[in-house]
Amino acid sequence: MKKGLFLRKPMKAAEGADSLEEGHHELKRHLKAFHLVSIGIGAIIGAGIFVITGQAAAEYAGPSIVMSFIIAAIVCVFAGLCYAELSSMIPVSGGSYSYAYVAMGEFPAWIVGWSVTAQYLISASTVAVGWSGYFSSLMKDFGIPLSNLFTGAPFLFEEGWKLSGTILNLPAMILVFLVGVLISVGIKAAARFNHAMVFIKLATVILFIIIGIPYIQSDNWLPFIPENTGVFGEFGISGTIRAAGLLFFAYLGFDTVSTLAQEAVNPQKDLPKGILGSLFVCTLAYIATSLVLTGVVNYTLLGVPDPMSVALNVMGAKFFWLKFIVKLAIIAGLASVVLVQLLGQSRVFFAMSRDGLLPQQFSQVNKSTKTPVFSSVITCLLSMIVSGLFSVNILGQLVSMTTLFIFAMVCLGVLILRYTHPEFKRSFKVPLVPYIPLVGMLVCLGQMCFLPLASWVLLLGWLAVGLAIYFRYGIRHSKLRRV
């Protein structure tokens, strides 16, 4: 059993993607480096730059939020470099799940794949709930208030489960439905929609920076690192580091690029460019935005859901029109995050089904659209249920925990394959091995240790469900065991 649980997929099987099964499940290759960078930016830039920046500055770091972004970016680069090496070496759909299958074996791969399911599916649902809030606010601005009965989660968790009195979060469910149609129609249509959303987001960020620069008051940057309040993590150096931990999640999404290997024209070269390129662009956008934001407004005033609106108020009434543009950009940004997360999750289901660990319907590709329609439909139905019934605070901790776990496993995978299979062709190599993968793994595991006990309970509960599916179905239908 031990041999079976840790049986590794041969590299040739991973490269062929379909060599363990009869027939072919071909995805259409449309995506080039530019498309992959755009998809990465679409996944990363969202609630982080529009919401979390202000809250992290007001509660933890002050103007040193800039340093927090840089620290968080460095941590993400460790994981991003490891993703880039593995994606260039194992260019197949499934991302970290497929990497774990080659590096560590079937059982660890299932654990990683099931964790990725939580990361993508639940984070997409969480962002959809946030999108619903902004959409409702925008409708109210136009004099069209939406009923609270259909814009809130019926189930809340505040020191125990309780009913909120609402029926469904209908806008969130509608958004997920529309995104589901897009990713089912075809990867090219989804990529075009994402390009448009990315353009809107970046244009808004650039416009905000250009308009805000003349209004910067350098006194707002002093002291750059506010004095600690006496409580660990509230300003001072500890606050800057704690804010970096919060802002780490503002970078989530670059890993989604690695799941699209079988739809990339030249995956060995373009996937590393997509991963590292999107990280670089988003880091510059975050740093510039945080500098302008804390320069225009004193950081103590930024602890609100819409910090950019606060800055625009300070600039004067002549920029009142920009508030609507910013709010529209936020709506566009969050929609593109949902798109990329659900797109990545449908491809993870595709990869797991191709290996026999999920029913074969998940890896069936539609002849006309060249997309795994069944996988996309199931992904979106699950996300619609979660986004329609639950609130953000229930879901966020599980997403954080699973993401850190996945990143740690990817770093471990690089270390294992460097020593067990040094002969594998790598068009991109992580520098300073074993130090960079080791530091990346330890940092991720360390951050997991600082998360609340409730996060560990959620993670273990989710994994328990996954183990039941694996031992009831996956282990009995694994195609690797038939070879």
C-alpha positions as semicolon CSV with decimal commas, in nm:
position;residue;x (nm);y (nm);z (nm)
1;M;0,000;0,000;0,000
2;K;0,283;0,237;0,085
3;K;0,434;0,184;-0,259
4;G;0,097;0,242;-0,416
5;L;0,025;0,556;-0,217
6;F;0,360;0,712;-0,310
7;L;0,383;0,579;-0,664
8;R;0,517;0,859;-0,881
9;K;0,402;0,944;-1,230
10;P;0,685;0,895;-1,483
11;M;0,807;1,214;-1,648
12;K;0,721;1,078;-1,993
13;A;0,363;1,021;-1,880
14;A;0,346;1,374;-1,741
15;E;0,485;1,521;-2,062
16;G;0,251;1,315;-2,277
17;A;-0,042;1,393;-2,044
18;D;-0,255;1,124;-2,206
19;S;-0,020;0,826;-2,222
20;L;-0,188;0,652;-1,929
21;E;-0,524;0,634;-2,095
22;E;-0,693;0,535;-2,415
23;G;-0,800;0,817;-2,640
24;H;-0,701;1,181;-2,624
25;H;-0,824;1,482;-2,433
26;E;-0,669;1,770;-2,625
27;L;-0,704;2,130;-2,512
28;K;-0,653;2,400;-2,773
29;R;-0,326;2,593;-2,749
30;H;-0,404;2,966;-2,774
31;L;-0,207;3,130;-2,495
32;K;0,124;3,309;-2,546
33;A;0,346;3,481;-2,288
34;F;0,147;3,805;-2,309
35;H;-0,179;3,621;-2,247
36;L;-0,032;3,437;-1,947
37;V;0,104;3,759;-1,793
38;S;-0,238;3,918;-1,844
39;I;-0,416;3,623;-1,683
40;G;-0,175;3,638;-1,388
41;I;-0,240;4,012;-1,344
42;G;-0,612;3,947;-1,372
43;A;-0,593;3,700;-1,085
44;I;-0,366;3,911;-0,863
45;I;-0,499;4,267;-0,894
46;G;-0,836;4,282;-0,726
47;A;-0,945;4,333;-0,368
48;G;-0,581;4,355;-0,256
49;I;-0,493;4,683;-0,422
50;F;-0,838;4,839;-0,384
51;V;-0,918;4,742;-0,024
52;I;-0,642;4,568;0,174
53;T;-0,382;4,839;0,110
54;G;-0,575;5,094;0,315
55;Q;-0,661;4,856;0,597
56;A;-0,304;4,728;0,633
57;A;-0,170;5,084;0,644
58;A;-0,428;5,205;0,897
59;E;-0,409;4,909;1,134
60;Y;-0,052;4,779;1,113
61;A;0,214;4,958;0,908
62;G;0,134;5,323;0,833
63;P;0,342;5,463;0,543
64;S;0,581;5,167;0,577
65;I;0,314;4,970;0,393
66;V;0,551;5,015;0,099
67;M;0,811;4,802;0,278
68;S;0,539;4,548;0,362
69;F;0,457;4,509;-0,005
70;I;0,824;4,456;-0,088
71;I;0,862;4,192;0,186
72;A;0,549;4,011;0,069
73;A;0,669;4,027;-0,292
74;I;1,004;3,869;-0,199
75;V;0,825;3,581;-0,027
76;C;0,603;3,533;-0,332
77;V;0,906;3,540;-0,561
78;F;1,047;3,237;-0,374
79;A;0,729;3,043;-0,450
80;G;0,703;3,198;-0,798
81;L;1,054;3,084;-0,893
82;C;0,970;2,730;-0,782
83;Y;0,645;2,737;-0,982
84;A;0,840;2,863;-1,284
85;E;1,094;2,577;-1,272
86;L;0,830;2,309;-1,227
87;S;0,602;2,453;-1,495
88;S;0,889;2,462;-1,747
89;M;0,985;2,103;-1,658
90;I;0,633;1,956;-1,632
91;P;0,422;2,164;-1,875
92;V;0,082;1,999;-1,821
93;S;-0,252;2,110;-1,683
94;G;-0,305;2,078;-1,310
95;G;-0,028;2,304;-1,182
96;S;0,094;2,211;-0,834
97;Y;-0,115;1,890;-0,840
98;S;0,073;1,763;-1,146
99;Y;0,409;1,870;-1,000
100;A;0,339;1,679;-0,679
101;Y;0,242;1,367;-0,878
102;V;0,586;1,356;-1,042
103;A;0,788;1,469;-0,739
104;M;0,617;1,304;-0,442
105;G;0,366;1,047;-0,564
106;E;-0,007;0,990;-0,603
107;F;-0,126;1,032;-0,244
108;P;0,061;1,361;-0,182
109;A;-0,059;1,476;-0,525
110;W;-0,419;1,410;-0,426
111;I;-0,371;1,604;-0,101
112;V;-0,224;1,897;-0,295
113;G;-0,492;1,878;-0,564
114;W;-0,770;1,870;-0,306
115;S;-0,611;2,169;-0,131
116;V;-0,592;2,353;-0,463
117;T;-0,964;2,285;-0,502
118;A;-1,028;2,467;-0,175
119;Q;-0,797;2,750;-0,275
120;Y;-0,952;2,816;-0,617
121;L;-1,314;2,724;-0,556
122;I;-1,359;2,897;-0,221
123;S;-1,148;3,201;-0,304
124;A;-1,351;3,253;-0,622
125;S;-1,669;3,230;-0,416
126;T;-1,529;3,472;-0,158
127;V;-1,437;3,727;-0,424
128;A;-1,783;3,688;-0,580
129;V;-1,936;3,780;-0,244
130;G;-1,715;4,090;-0,235
131;W;-1,814;4,174;-0,591
132;S;-2,178;4,155;-0,487
133;G;-2,119;4,419;-0,218
134;Y;-1,957;4,664;-0,460
135;F;-2,224;4,600;-0,723
136;S;-2,501;4,666;-0,471
137;S;-2,327;4,988;-0,366
138;L;-2,297;5,103;-0,726
139;M;-2,664;5,033;-0,792
140;K;-2,750;5,238;-0,484
141;D;-2,542;5,527;-0,621
142;F;-2,760;5,519;-0,933
143;G;-3,078;5,519;-0,725
144;I;-3,151;5,147;-0,770
145;P;-3,120;4,992;-0,422
146;L;-3,121;4,613;-0,415
147;S;-3,314;4,422;-0,151
148;N;-3,104;4,297;0,141
149;L;-3,291;3,967;0,120
150;F;-3,110;3,887;-0,205
151;T;-2,768;4,045;-0,148
152;G;-2,650;3,877;0,172
153;A;-2,542;3,535;0,298
154;P;-2,814;3,341;0,484
155;F;-2,554;3,156;0,696
156;L;-2,319;3,347;0,926
157;F;-2,048;3,230;1,163
158;E;-1,984;3,451;1,465
159;E;-1,878;3,235;1,760
160;G;-2,119;2,975;1,621
161;W;-2,355;2,930;1,328
162;K;-2,663;3,146;1,293
163;L;-2,913;3,259;1,030
164;S;-2,892;3,615;0,899
165;G;-3,251;3,641;0,778
166;T;-3,150;3,684;0,412
167;I;-3,240;3,436;0,139
168;L;-2,952;3,426;-0,112
169;N;-2,664;3,638;-0,238
170;L;-2,811;3,656;-0,585
171;P;-2,562;3,900;-0,750
172;A;-2,271;3,675;-0,648
173;M;-2,445;3,369;-0,794
174;I;-2,525;3,552;-1,119
175;L;-2,163;3,662;-1,156
176;V;-2,035;3,305;-1,112
177;F;-2,294;3,182;-1,364
178;L;-2,183;3,435;-1,628
179;V;-1,817;3,353;-1,567
180;G;-1,904;2,985;-1,601
181;V;-2,054;3,051;-1,943
182;L;-1,737;3,231;-2,049
183;I;-1,494;2,959;-1,947
184;S;-1,719;2,694;-2,105
185;V;-1,739;2,879;-2,438
186;G;-1,361;2,865;-2,482
187;I;-1,027;2,968;-2,343
188;K;-0,986;3,232;-2,614
189;A;-1,313;3,406;-2,521
190;A;-1,223;3,391;-2,152
191;A;-0,876;3,530;-2,224
192;R;-1,021;3,820;-2,427
193;F;-1,261;3,909;-2,147
194;N;-0,975;3,893;-1,898
195;H;-0,759;4,121;-2,117
196;A;-1,035;4,382;-2,116
197;M;-1,074;4,363;-1,739
198;V;-0,698;4,384;-1,685
199;F;-0,678;4,691;-1,908
200;I;-0,955;4,862;-1,710
201;K;-0,789;4,784;-1,376
202;L;-0,441;4,895;-1,479
203;A;-0,575;5,209;-1,649
204;T;-0,761;5,304;-1,330
205;V;-0,455;5,244;-1,112
206;I;-0,233;5,449;-1,345
207;L;-0,492;5,728;-1,360
208;F;-0,514;5,736;-0,981
209;I;-0,135;5,757;-0,950
210;I;-0,100;6,036;-1,209
211;I;-0,380;6,245;-1,059
212;G;-0,264;6,185;-0,703
213;I;0,106;6,275;-0,738
214;P;0,051;6,657;-0,729
215;Y;-0,155;6,619;-0,407
216;I;0,109;6,427;-0,211
217;Q;0,199;6,588;0,121
218;S;0,537;6,456;0,235
219;D;0,438;6,519;0,599
220;N;0,192;6,228;0,566
221;W;0,491;5,995;0,524
222;L;0,636;6,098;0,862
223;P;0,708;5,901;1,065
224;F;0,759;5,644;0,788
225;I;0,745;5,363;1,046
226;P;0,502;5,477;1,319
227;E;0,599;5,398;1,677
228;N;0,473;5,068;1,812
229;T;0,166;5,100;2,036
230;G;0,301;4,847;2,284
231;V;0,109;4,563;2,122
232;F;0,302;4,327;1,895
233;G;0,203;4,384;1,533
234;E;0,051;4,729;1,582
235;F;0,299;4,955;1,399
236;G;0,674;4,957;1,444
237;I;0,885;4,691;1,273
238;S;0,652;4,415;1,395
239;G;0,358;4,598;1,237
240;T;0,538;4,628;0,905
241;I;0,606;4,253;0,908
242;R;0,252;4,166;1,014
243;A;0,116;4,383;0,732
244;A;0,341;4,189;0,493
245;G;0,169;3,871;0,609
246;L;-0,169;4,025;0,531
247;L;-0,052;4,162;0,197
248;F;0,091;3,825;0,097
249;F;-0,264;3,729;0,005
250;A;-0,291;4,035;-0,219
251;Y;-0,046;3,853;-0,450
252;L;-0,243;3,530;-0,478
253;G;-0,322;3,432;-0,834
254;F;0,016;3,405;-1,009
255;D;0,008;3,030;-0,945
256;T;-0,307;3,002;-1,158
257;V;-0,091;3,056;-1,467
258;S;0,077;2,720;-1,408
259;T;-0,253;2,533;-1,448
260;L;-0,284;2,647;-1,812
261;A;0,021;2,466;-1,948
262;Q;-0,169;2,259;-2,204
263;E;-0,330;2,572;-2,346
264;A;0,002;2,759;-2,381
265;V;0,168;2,772;-2,724
266;N;0,519;2,733;-2,581
267;P;0,474;2,631;-2,216
268;Q;0,842;2,573;-2,133
269;K;0,933;2,933;-2,211
270;D;0,605;3,118;-2,167
271;L;0,490;2,984;-1,827
272;P;0,791;3,122;-1,633
273;K;0,744;3,454;-1,814
274;G;0,375;3,456;-1,723
275;I;0,436;3,378;-1,355
276;L;0,728;3,612;-1,289
277;G;0,604;3,883;-1,527
278;S;0,266;3,913;-1,355
279;L;0,436;3,924;-1,012
280;F;0,670;4,204;-1,129
281;V;0,392;4,421;-1,280
282;C;0,166;4,383;-0,978
283;T;0,445;4,462;-0,732
284;L;0,519;4,789;-0,912
285;A;0,146;4,875;-0,915
286;Y;0,111;4,800;-0,542
287;I;0,416;5,005;-0,441
288;A;0,320;5,308;-0,652
289;T;-0,042;5,302;-0,534
290;S;0,052;5,271;-0,167
291;L;0,299;5,561;-0,197
292;V;0,037;5,790;-0,348
293;L;-0,237;5,673;-0,112
294;T;-0,039;5,733;0,206
295;G;0,105;6,055;0,066
296;V;-0,232;6,209;-0,017
297;V;-0,414;6,090;0,297
298;N;-0,289;6,034;0,650
299;Y;-0,272;5,660;0,705
300;T;-0,503;5,681;1,009
301;L;-0,793;5,763;0,775
302;L;-0,748;5,467;0,541
303;G;-0,910;5,190;0,747
304;V;-1,221;5,178;0,526
305;P;-1,342;4,944;0,250
306;D;-1,282;5,214;-0,016
307;P;-0,952;5,391;0,065
308;M;-0,915;5,525;-0,289
309;S;-1,245;5,711;-0,252
310;V;-1,108;5,876;0,066
311;A;-0,803;5,995;-0,130
312;L;-1,021;6,126;-0,412
313;N;-1,228;6,324;-0,159
314;V;-0,909;6,490;-0,037
315;M;-0,812;6,581;-0,393
316;G;-1,133;6,781;-0,434
317;A;-1,477;6,781;-0,588
318;K;-1,347;6,803;-0,944
319;F;-1,248;6,436;-0,921
320;F;-1,592;6,326;-0,802
321;W;-1,648;6,158;-1,139
322;L;-1,344;5,939;-1,078
323;K;-1,518;5,770;-0,784
324;F;-1,758;5,599;-1,021
325;I;-1,472;5,493;-1,248
326;V;-1,283;5,349;-0,951
327;K;-1,588;5,161;-0,831
328;L;-1,648;5,023;-1,181
329;A;-1,283;4,922;-1,199
330;I;-1,313;4,738;-0,869
331;I;-1,617;4,552;-1,001
332;A;-1,424;4,466;-1,319
333;G;-1,120;4,363;-1,117
334;L;-1,307;4,131;-0,887
335;A;-1,492;3,976;-1,182
336;S;-1,163;3,894;-1,354
337;V;-1,032;3,733;-1,033
338;V;-1,338;3,506;-1,023
339;L;-1,281;3,421;-1,389
340;V;-0,918;3,319;-1,345
341;Q;-0,979;3,122;-1,024
342;L;-1,265;2,919;-1,173
343;L;-1,067;2,868;-1,494
344;G;-0,777;2,727;-1,292
345;Q;-1,003;2,502;-1,084
346;S;-1,174;2,350;-1,387
347;R;-0,828;2,258;-1,524
348;V;-0,730;2,098;-1,193
349;F;-1,043;1,879;-1,208
350;F;-0,948;1,801;-1,570
351;A;-0,598;1,688;-1,469
352;M;-0,719;1,476;-1,175
353;S;-0,981;1,309;-1,392
354;R;-0,727;1,242;-1,666
355;D;-0,529;1,045;-1,408
356;G;-0,839;0,848;-1,305
357;L;-0,871;1,003;-0,959
358;L;-1,203;1,165;-1,052
359;P;-1,474;1,035;-1,291
360;Q;-1,381;1,055;-1,661
361;Q;-1,655;1,311;-1,734
362;F;-1,429;1,578;-1,579
363;S;-1,166;1,528;-1,851
364;Q;-1,398;1,513;-2,150
365;V;-1,327;1,800;-2,390
366;N;-1,605;1,950;-2,599
367;K;-1,530;1,903;-2,970
368;S;-1,637;2,252;-3,075
369;T;-1,511;2,469;-2,787
370;K;-1,208;2,252;-2,700
371;T;-1,277;2,307;-2,328
372;P;-1,368;2,066;-2,047
373;V;-1,731;2,176;-2,029
374;F;-1,846;1,925;-1,766
375;S;-1,556;2,021;-1,538
376;S;-1,635;2,390;-1,588
377;V;-2,007;2,341;-1,517
378;I;-1,949;2,145;-1,194
379;T;-1,690;2,401;-1,078
380;C;-1,930;2,688;-1,134
381;L;-2,228;2,512;-0,976
382;L;-2,027;2,447;-0,659
383;S;-1,904;2,806;-0,653
384;M;-2,259;2,938;-0,703
385;I;-2,380;2,739;-0,401
386;V;-2,093;2,856;-0,178
387;S;-2,112;3,222;-0,284
388;G;-2,488;3,229;-0,249
389;L;-2,502;3,083;0,102
390;F;-2,190;3,182;0,298
391;S;-2,016;3,503;0,401
392;V;-1,654;3,603;0,351
393;N;-1,541;3,551;0,710
394;I;-1,625;3,178;0,698
395;L;-1,423;3,112;0,385
396;G;-1,116;3,334;0,410
397;Q;-0,919;3,137;0,669
398;L;-0,944;2,811;0,477
399;V;-0,820;2,982;0,159
400;S;-0,522;3,131;0,345
401;M;-0,422;2,804;0,508
402;T;-0,450;2,591;0,193
403;T;-0,259;2,845;-0,017
404;L;0,035;2,850;0,221
405;F;0,034;2,469;0,234
406;I;0,035;2,444;-0,147
407;F;0,320;2,691;-0,186
408;A;0,526;2,499;0,070
409;M;0,469;2,174;-0,122
410;V;0,574;2,335;-0,451
411;C;0,901;2,452;-0,293
412;L;0,953;2,100;-0,153
413;G;0,887;1,954;-0,498
414;V;1,174;2,154;-0,649
415;L;1,411;2,025;-0,382
416;I;1,305;1,662;-0,429
417;L;1,331;1,665;-0,809
418;R;1,670;1,841;-0,809
419;Y;1,817;1,550;-0,612
420;T;1,612;1,256;-0,743
421;H;1,600;1,357;-1,112
422;P;1,881;1,600;-1,196
423;E;1,870;1,474;-1,556
424;F;1,525;1,626;-1,627
425;K;1,531;1,907;-1,881
426;R;1,470;2,244;-1,717
427;S;1,439;2,547;-1,944
428;F;1,419;2,757;-1,628
429;K;1,609;2,684;-1,306
430;V;1,561;2,828;-0,958
431;P;1,890;2,994;-0,856
432;L;2,069;2,922;-0,528
433;V;1,915;2,578;-0,472
434;P;1,861;2,451;-0,203
435;Y;1,843;2,786;-0,023
436;I;1,560;2,961;-0,211
437;P;1,317;2,662;-0,208
438;L;1,406;2,587;0,154
439;V;1,348;2,946;0,267
440;G;1,022;2,964;0,071
441;M;0,897;2,643;0,231
442;L;0,994;2,745;0,583
443;V;0,838;3,091;0,551
444;C;0,508;2,944;0,430
445;L;0,499;2,682;0,706
446;G;0,591;2,947;0,961
447;Q;0,301;3,167;0,856
448;M;0,069;2,868;0,884
449;C;0,175;2,830;1,249
450;F;0,064;3,185;1,324
451;L;-0,288;3,133;1,187
452;P;-0,572;3,072;1,438
453;L;-0,665;2,724;1,557
454;A;-0,994;2,754;1,367
455;S;-0,794;2,763;1,042
456;W;-0,635;2,429;1,124
457;V;-0,976;2,278;1,207
458;L;-1,113;2,394;0,870
459;L;-0,808;2,257;0,685
460;L;-0,826;1,917;0,857
461;G;-1,201;1,896;0,796
462;W;-1,156;1,973;0,426
463;L;-0,876;1,718;0,396
464;A;-1,091;1,455;0,570
465;V;-1,355;1,493;0,297
466;G;-1,083;1,464;0,033
467;L;-0,940;1,149;0,189
468;A;-1,283;0,988;0,187
469;I;-1,318;1,057;-0,187
470;Y;-0,967;0,929;-0,261
471;F;-1,000;0,600;-0,076
472;R;-1,357;0,541;-0,195
473;Y;-1,296;0,626;-0,562
474;G;-0,955;0,764;-0,661
475;I;-0,730;0,482;-0,544
476;R;-0,954;0,224;-0,715
477;H;-0,960;0,400;-1,052
478;S;-0,605;0,539;-1,069
479;K;-0,470;0,488;-1,422
480;L;-0,112;0,490;-1,300
481;R;-0,180;0,161;-1,115
482;R;-0,293;-0,009;-1,434
483;V;0,040;0,043;-1,610
